[in-house]
Amino acid sequence: MAGKIIIVSAPSGCGKSTIINALLERGDIDMQFSISATSRKPRGEEKHGVHYYFLTEEEFRERISRDEFVEYEEVYAGRFYGTLKSEIDRITGDGHNVVLDIDVKGAMNVKRIYGDMALALFIMPPSIETLRSRLEGRATDAPEVIEERVRKASYEIGFAPRYDVTVVNDDLATAIADTHRVITDFLSK
Ligand code: 5GP
């Protein structure tokens, strides 16, 4: 049987990658990470083929024209992100479940395509102010990028009611446990 799809979205800085990585490292849920393509530059320790497939904007547009994406979005001006059909097929074709870390619009598109085969999960910050201080603490982005992300967060939180389930990341360990439970419940149905 083909695997199921777990879509996880959150405003930047809400601990989404930390939560997904904790679950992947724990290893007791059969799910693999879908590596997205992006036209943005690598940050920090990010590696091509591990965190993202880093493409030039031209390469990204070529792949759009070859219809290689399940969905793609220009999440930030001039920065494209997309889920490759080949990633989903590679993982679900083998019967494994796949986890997608994608933005709100991409999430709604994937949910529309896959319906009950997909769980759309939104990770919420306790407040916008908490989110701002987390982003500042991360210190990988310039102040104007942080401002852009905070503005975007308010917009993204507006999509939360359209997700199947929401987890608030106030305390990280609790958020990991909640996310684990929600995904396990979904996969057992
Ligand atoms: P970041 O630049 O912080 O890695 O990611 C920025 C945003 O792009 C995040 O909200 C992330 O979930 C989203 N994103 C990453 N990959 C994809 C993708 O394949 N499709 C869409 N629609 N969004 C993505």
PDB file of C-alpha atoms and ligand atoms in Angstrom:
ATOM      1  CA  MET A   1       0.000   0.000   0.000  1.00  0.00           C
ATOM      2  CA  ALA A   2       1.234   3.510  -0.798  1.00  0.00           C
ATOM      3  CA  GLY A   3       2.398   5.585   2.152  1.00  0.00           C
ATOM      4  CA  LYS A   4       0.515   8.516   3.647  1.00  0.00           C
ATOM      5  CA  ILE A   5       1.432  12.179   3.614  1.00  0.00           C
ATOM      6  CA  ILE A   6       2.082  14.297   6.685  1.00  0.00           C
ATOM      7  CA  ILE A   7       2.168  18.007   5.943  1.00  0.00           C
ATOM      8  CA  VAL A   8       3.722  20.246   8.590  1.00  0.00           C
ATOM      9  CA  SER A   9       3.595  24.032   8.396  1.00  0.00           C
ATOM     10  CA  ALA A  10       4.529  26.745  10.849  1.00  0.00           C
ATOM     11  CA  PRO A  11       5.731  30.312  10.780  1.00  0.00           C
ATOM     12  CA  SER A  12       9.530  30.449  10.541  1.00  0.00           C
ATOM     13  CA  GLY A  13      11.101  30.131  14.015  1.00  0.00           C
ATOM     14  CA  CYS A  14       8.312  28.044  15.592  1.00  0.00           C
ATOM     15  CA  GLY A  15      10.529  25.008  16.050  1.00  0.00           C
ATOM     16  CA  LYS A  16       9.064  23.090  13.139  1.00  0.00           C
ATOM     17  CA  SER A  17      12.400  21.668  11.897  1.00  0.00           C
ATOM     18  CA  THR A  18      13.426  20.810  15.472  1.00  0.00           C
ATOM     19  CA  ILE A  19      10.173  18.938  16.042  1.00  0.00           C
ATOM     20  CA  ILE A  20      10.330  17.075  12.713  1.00  0.00           C
ATOM     21  CA  ASN A  21      13.997  16.172  13.265  1.00  0.00           C
ATOM     22  CA  ALA A  22      13.297  14.938  16.806  1.00  0.00           C
ATOM     23  CA  LEU A  23      10.604  12.607  15.468  1.00  0.00           C
ATOM     24  CA  LEU A  24      12.805  11.402  12.607  1.00  0.00           C
ATOM     25  CA  GLU A  25      15.688  10.734  15.024  1.00  0.00           C
ATOM     26  CA  ARG A  26      13.421   8.917  17.445  1.00  0.00           C
ATOM     27  CA  GLY A  27      12.706   6.660  14.473  1.00  0.00           C
ATOM     28  CA  ASP A  28       9.601   4.853  15.754  1.00  0.00           C
ATOM     29  CA  ILE A  29       7.293   6.377  13.138  1.00  0.00           C
ATOM     30  CA  ASP A  30       7.745   5.063   9.607  1.00  0.00           C
ATOM     31  CA  MET A  31       8.190   8.391   7.813  1.00  0.00           C
ATOM     32  CA  GLN A  32      10.815   9.992   5.652  1.00  0.00           C
ATOM     33  CA  PHE A  33      11.489  13.655   4.972  1.00  0.00           C
ATOM     34  CA  SER A  34      10.606  15.012   1.540  1.00  0.00           C
ATOM     35  CA  ILE A  35      13.512  17.179   0.427  1.00  0.00           C
ATOM     36  CA  SER A  36      12.089  20.272  -1.264  1.00  0.00           C
ATOM     37  CA  ALA A  37      13.697  22.213  -4.070  1.00  0.00           C
ATOM     38  CA  THR A  38      14.394  25.902  -3.480  1.00  0.00           C
ATOM     39  CA  SER A  39      15.990  28.797  -5.297  1.00  0.00           C
ATOM     40  CA  ARG A  40      17.214  30.412  -2.060  1.00  0.00           C
ATOM     41  CA  LYS A  41      20.852  30.132  -0.967  1.00  0.00           C
ATOM     42  CA  PRO A  42      21.916  27.608   1.719  1.00  0.00           C
ATOM     43  CA  ARG A  43      21.914  28.954   5.325  1.00  0.00           C
ATOM     44  CA  GLY A  44      24.455  27.894   7.931  1.00  0.00           C
ATOM     45  CA  GLU A  45      25.159  24.166   7.789  1.00  0.00           C
ATOM     46  CA  GLU A  46      22.499  23.381   5.216  1.00  0.00           C
ATOM     47  CA  LYS A  47      23.533  20.844   2.580  1.00  0.00           C
ATOM     48  CA  HIS A  48      22.315  20.194  -0.950  1.00  0.00           C
ATOM     49  CA  GLY A  49      20.347  16.944  -1.101  1.00  0.00           C
ATOM     50  CA  VAL A  50      19.888  16.845   2.683  1.00  0.00           C
ATOM     51  CA  HIS A  51      17.917  19.938   3.696  1.00  0.00           C
ATOM     52  CA  TYR A  52      16.951  21.112   0.222  1.00  0.00           C
ATOM     53  CA  TYR A  53      17.856  20.669  -3.411  1.00  0.00           C
ATOM     54  CA  PHE A  54      19.373  24.116  -3.939  1.00  0.00           C
ATOM     55  CA  LEU A  55      18.674  25.281  -7.496  1.00  0.00           C
ATOM     56  CA  THR A  56      19.213  28.531  -9.357  1.00  0.00           C
ATOM     57  CA  GLU A  57      16.031  30.420 -10.207  1.00  0.00           C
ATOM     58  CA  GLU A  58      16.580  29.398 -13.839  1.00  0.00           C
ATOM     59  CA  GLU A  59      16.873  25.695 -12.952  1.00  0.00           C
ATOM     60  CA  PHE A  60      13.759  26.015 -10.778  1.00  0.00           C
ATOM     61  CA  ARG A  61      11.763  27.581 -13.629  1.00  0.00           C
ATOM     62  CA  GLU A  62      12.939  24.854 -16.009  1.00  0.00           C
ATOM     63  CA  ARG A  63      11.600  22.189 -13.648  1.00  0.00           C
ATOM     64  CA  ILE A  64       8.282  24.058 -13.390  1.00  0.00           C
ATOM     65  CA  SER A  65       7.994  23.992 -17.179  1.00  0.00           C
ATOM     66  CA  ARG A  66       8.748  20.247 -17.178  1.00  0.00           C
ATOM     67  CA  ASP A  67       5.856  19.799 -14.704  1.00  0.00           C
ATOM     68  CA  GLU A  68       8.132  18.191 -12.099  1.00  0.00           C
ATOM     69  CA  PHE A  69       6.410  19.709  -9.036  1.00  0.00           C
ATOM     70  CA  VAL A  70       3.380  18.514  -7.051  1.00  0.00           C
ATOM     71  CA  GLU A  71       3.217  22.131  -5.853  1.00  0.00           C
ATOM     72  CA  TYR A  72       5.490  25.137  -5.711  1.00  0.00           C
ATOM     73  CA  GLU A  73       5.239  28.638  -4.268  1.00  0.00           C
ATOM     74  CA  GLU A  74       7.185  31.859  -4.373  1.00  0.00           C
ATOM     75  CA  VAL A  75       7.180  31.887  -0.544  1.00  0.00           C
ATOM     76  CA  TYR A  76       9.305  35.051  -0.373  1.00  0.00           C
ATOM     77  CA  ALA A  77       9.822  37.479  -3.280  1.00  0.00           C
ATOM     78  CA  GLY A  78      12.209  35.860  -5.766  1.00  0.00           C
ATOM     79  CA  ARG A  79      12.597  32.718  -3.607  1.00  0.00           C
ATOM     80  CA  PHE A  80      10.834  29.634  -4.884  1.00  0.00           C
ATOM     81  CA  TYR A  81      10.150  26.443  -2.941  1.00  0.00           C
ATOM     82  CA  GLY A  82       8.544  23.304  -4.312  1.00  0.00           C
ATOM     83  CA  THR A  83       7.755  19.654  -3.664  1.00  0.00           C
ATOM     84  CA  LEU A  84       9.086  17.410  -6.413  1.00  0.00           C
ATOM     85  CA  LYS A  85       6.805  14.627  -7.658  1.00  0.00           C
ATOM     86  CA  SER A  86       9.883  12.375  -7.737  1.00  0.00           C
ATOM     87  CA  GLU A  87      10.411  12.851  -3.949  1.00  0.00           C
ATOM     88  CA  ILE A  88       6.834  11.888  -3.039  1.00  0.00           C
ATOM     89  CA  ASP A  89       6.859   8.926  -5.447  1.00  0.00           C
ATOM     90  CA  ARG A  90      10.247   7.687  -4.240  1.00  0.00           C
ATOM     91  CA  ILE A  91       9.079   7.552  -0.620  1.00  0.00           C
ATOM     92  CA  THR A  92       5.379   6.644  -0.822  1.00  0.00           C
ATOM     93  CA  GLY A  93       5.951   4.219  -3.720  1.00  0.00           C
ATOM     94  CA  ASP A  94       7.965   2.038  -1.334  1.00  0.00           C
ATOM     95  CA  GLY A  95       5.054   2.120   1.137  1.00  0.00           C
ATOM     96  CA  HIS A  96       6.722   4.614   3.487  1.00  0.00           C
ATOM     97  CA  ASN A  97       4.980   7.698   4.845  1.00  0.00           C
ATOM     98  CA  VAL A  98       6.391  11.062   3.850  1.00  0.00           C
ATOM     99  CA  VAL A  99       6.651  14.271   5.868  1.00  0.00           C
ATOM    100  CA  LEU A 100       6.482  17.596   4.035  1.00  0.00           C
ATOM    101  CA  ASP A 101       7.715  20.826   5.610  1.00  0.00           C
ATOM    102  CA  ILE A 102       5.934  23.341   3.404  1.00  0.00           C
ATOM    103  CA  ASP A 103       4.268  26.751   3.551  1.00  0.00           C
ATOM    104  CA  VAL A 104       0.546  27.375   4.087  1.00  0.00           C
ATOM    105  CA  LYS A 105      -0.449  27.691   0.438  1.00  0.00           C
ATOM    106  CA  GLY A 106       1.529  24.608  -0.598  1.00  0.00           C
ATOM    107  CA  ALA A 107       0.001  22.722   2.336  1.00  0.00           C
ATOM    108  CA  MET A 108      -3.554  23.563   1.271  1.00  0.00           C
ATOM    109  CA  ASN A 109      -2.762  22.470  -2.305  1.00  0.00           C
ATOM    110  CA  VAL A 110      -1.284  19.136  -1.208  1.00  0.00           C
ATOM    111  CA  LYS A 111      -4.222  18.534   1.155  1.00  0.00           C
ATOM    112  CA  ARG A 112      -6.641  19.200  -1.722  1.00  0.00           C
ATOM    113  CA  ILE A 113      -4.794  16.713  -3.956  1.00  0.00           C
ATOM    114  CA  TYR A 114      -4.374  13.888  -1.433  1.00  0.00           C
ATOM    115  CA  GLY A 115      -7.470  14.342   0.785  1.00  0.00           C
ATOM    116  CA  ASP A 116      -7.721  11.732   3.536  1.00  0.00           C
ATOM    117  CA  MET A 117      -4.333  10.287   2.606  1.00  0.00           C
ATOM    118  CA  ALA A 118      -2.804  13.509   3.969  1.00  0.00           C
ATOM    119  CA  LEU A 119      -2.711  15.032   7.460  1.00  0.00           C
ATOM    120  CA  ALA A 120      -2.256  18.802   7.561  1.00  0.00           C
ATOM    121  CA  LEU A 121      -0.627  19.842  10.852  1.00  0.00           C
ATOM    122  CA  PHE A 122       0.063  23.442  11.893  1.00  0.00           C
ATOM    123  CA  ILE A 123       2.619  24.334  14.557  1.00  0.00           C
ATOM    124  CA  MET A 124       1.741  27.565  16.323  1.00  0.00           C
ATOM    125  CA  PRO A 125       3.952  29.905  18.373  1.00  0.00           C
ATOM    126  CA  PRO A 126       2.650  30.870  21.850  1.00  0.00           C
ATOM    127  CA  SER A 127       2.619  34.507  20.627  1.00  0.00           C
ATOM    128  CA  ILE A 128       4.061  36.752  17.918  1.00  0.00           C
ATOM    129  CA  GLU A 129       6.420  38.360  20.476  1.00  0.00           C
ATOM    130  CA  THR A 130       7.827  34.965  21.491  1.00  0.00           C
ATOM    131  CA  LEU A 131       8.343  34.213  17.829  1.00  0.00           C
ATOM    132  CA  ARG A 132      10.236  37.475  17.247  1.00  0.00           C
ATOM    133  CA  SER A 133      12.654  36.801  20.095  1.00  0.00           C
ATOM    134  CA  ARG A 134      13.236  33.233  18.876  1.00  0.00           C
ATOM    135  CA  LEU A 135      14.106  34.499  15.404  1.00  0.00           C
ATOM    136  CA  GLU A 136      16.469  37.117  16.860  1.00  0.00           C
ATOM    137  CA  GLY A 137      18.109  34.435  19.013  1.00  0.00           C
ATOM    138  CA  ARG A 138      18.702  32.259  15.965  1.00  0.00           C
ATOM    139  CA  ALA A 139      20.882  35.075  14.532  1.00  0.00           C
ATOM    140  CA  THR A 140      21.075  33.594  11.031  1.00  0.00           C
ATOM    141  CA  ASP A 141      18.931  36.230   9.368  1.00  0.00           C
ATOM    142  CA  ALA A 142      19.350  39.985   8.851  1.00  0.00           C
ATOM    143  CA  PRO A 143      16.964  42.268  10.833  1.00  0.00           C
ATOM    144  CA  GLU A 144      14.893  43.116   7.741  1.00  0.00           C
ATOM    145  CA  VAL A 145      14.495  39.382   6.999  1.00  0.00           C
ATOM    146  CA  ILE A 146      13.304  38.850  10.586  1.00  0.00           C
ATOM    147  CA  GLU A 147      10.748  41.672  10.177  1.00  0.00           C
ATOM    148  CA  GLU A 148       9.523  40.072   6.951  1.00  0.00           C
ATOM    149  CA  ARG A 149       9.162  36.693   8.699  1.00  0.00           C
ATOM    150  CA  VAL A 150       7.254  38.208  11.640  1.00  0.00           C
ATOM    151  CA  ARG A 151       4.847  39.947   9.242  1.00  0.00           C
ATOM    152  CA  LYS A 152       4.429  36.727   7.324  1.00  0.00           C
ATOM    153  CA  ALA A 153       3.793  34.785  10.559  1.00  0.00           C
ATOM    154  CA  SER A 154       0.625  36.765  11.306  1.00  0.00           C
ATOM    155  CA  TYR A 155      -0.644  35.988   7.829  1.00  0.00           C
ATOM    156  CA  GLU A 156       0.220  32.294   8.155  1.00  0.00           C
ATOM    157  CA  ILE A 157      -1.456  31.920  11.557  1.00  0.00           C
ATOM    158  CA  GLY A 158      -4.681  32.957   9.805  1.00  0.00           C
ATOM    159  CA  PHE A 159      -4.547  29.640   7.911  1.00  0.00           C
ATOM    160  CA  ALA A 160      -4.397  27.494  11.073  1.00  0.00           C
ATOM    161  CA  PRO A 161      -8.182  26.802  11.231  1.00  0.00           C
ATOM    162  CA  ARG A 162      -7.982  25.198   7.790  1.00  0.00           C
ATOM    163  CA  TYR A 163      -5.516  22.555   8.993  1.00  0.00           C
ATOM    164  CA  ASP A 164      -6.614  19.161  10.318  1.00  0.00           C
ATOM    165  CA  VAL A 165      -4.846  19.798  13.618  1.00  0.00           C
ATOM    166  CA  THR A 166      -2.823  22.474  15.451  1.00  0.00           C
ATOM    167  CA  VAL A 167      -0.011  21.997  17.988  1.00  0.00           C
ATOM    168  CA  VAL A 168       1.216  24.961  20.076  1.00  0.00           C
ATOM    169  CA  ASN A 169       4.972  25.002  20.610  1.00  0.00           C
ATOM    170  CA  ASP A 170       5.281  26.640  24.010  1.00  0.00           C
ATOM    171  CA  ASP A 171       7.341  23.919  25.664  1.00  0.00           C
ATOM    172  CA  LEU A 172       9.406  21.991  23.079  1.00  0.00           C
ATOM    173  CA  ALA A 173       9.214  18.541  24.729  1.00  0.00           C
ATOM    174  CA  THR A 174       5.432  18.831  25.038  1.00  0.00           C
ATOM    175  CA  ALA A 175       5.123  19.959  21.420  1.00  0.00           C
ATOM    176  CA  ILE A 176       7.227  16.984  20.255  1.00  0.00           C
ATOM    177  CA  ALA A 177       5.072  14.582  22.297  1.00  0.00           C
ATOM    178  CA  ASP A 178       1.828  16.165  20.986  1.00  0.00           C
ATOM    179  CA  THR A 179       3.039  16.002  17.389  1.00  0.00           C
ATOM    180  CA  HIS A 180       4.119  12.380  17.856  1.00  0.00           C
ATOM    181  CA  ARG A 181       0.660  11.454  19.185  1.00  0.00           C
ATOM    182  CA  VAL A 182      -1.239  13.269  16.424  1.00  0.00           C
ATOM    183  CA  ILE A 183       0.827  11.631  13.653  1.00  0.00           C
ATOM    184  CA  THR A 184       0.639   8.164  15.220  1.00  0.00           C
ATOM    185  CA  ASP A 185      -3.173   8.477  15.521  1.00  0.00           C
ATOM    186  CA  PHE A 186      -3.449   9.526  11.879  1.00  0.00           C
ATOM    187  CA  LEU A 187      -1.259   6.671  10.631  1.00  0.00           C
ATOM    188  CA  SER A 188      -3.156   4.067  12.659  1.00  0.00           C
ATOM    189  CA  LYS A 189      -6.487   4.890  10.961  1.00  0.00           C
TER     190      LYS A 189
HETATM  191  P1  5GP B   1      13.133  28.381   4.970  1.00  0.00           P
HETATM  192  O1  5GP B   1      13.687  29.339   3.976  1.00  0.00           O
HETATM  193  O2  5GP B   1      13.052  28.935   6.349  1.00  0.00           O
HETATM  194  O3  5GP B   1      13.839  27.030   4.923  1.00  0.00           O
HETATM  195  O4  5GP B   1      11.642  28.040   4.553  1.00  0.00           O
HETATM  196  C1  5GP B   1      10.751  29.059   4.302  1.00  0.00           C
HETATM  197  C2  5GP B   1       9.368  28.504   4.080  1.00  0.00           C
HETATM  198  O5  5GP B   1       9.285  27.710   2.902  1.00  0.00           O
HETATM  199  C3  5GP B   1       8.885  27.596   5.216  1.00  0.00           C
HETATM  200  O6  5GP B   1       7.580  28.015   5.571  1.00  0.00           O
HETATM  201  C4  5GP B   1       8.865  26.240   4.582  1.00  0.00           C
HETATM  202  O7  5GP B   1       7.875  25.419   5.170  1.00  0.00           O
HETATM  203  C5  5GP B   1       8.523  26.576   3.148  1.00  0.00           C
HETATM  204  N1  5GP B   1       8.835  25.499   2.221  1.00  0.00           N
HETATM  205  C6  5GP B   1       9.907  24.681   2.248  1.00  0.00           C
HETATM  206  N2  5GP B   1       9.832  23.783   1.254  1.00  0.00           N
HETATM  207  C7  5GP B   1       8.667  24.038   0.592  1.00  0.00           C
HETATM  208  C8  5GP B   1       8.005  23.431  -0.528  1.00  0.00           C
HETATM  209  O8  5GP B   1       8.459  22.469  -1.122  1.00  0.00           O
HETATM  210  N3  5GP B   1       6.828  23.987  -0.925  1.00  0.00           N
HETATM  211  C9  5GP B   1       6.272  25.049  -0.301  1.00  0.00           C
HETATM  212  N4  5GP B   1       5.106  25.488  -0.767  1.00  0.00           N
HETATM  213  N5  5GP B   1       6.858  25.634   0.758  1.00  0.00           N
HETATM  214  C10 5GP B   1       8.041  25.136   1.203  1.00  0.00           C
END
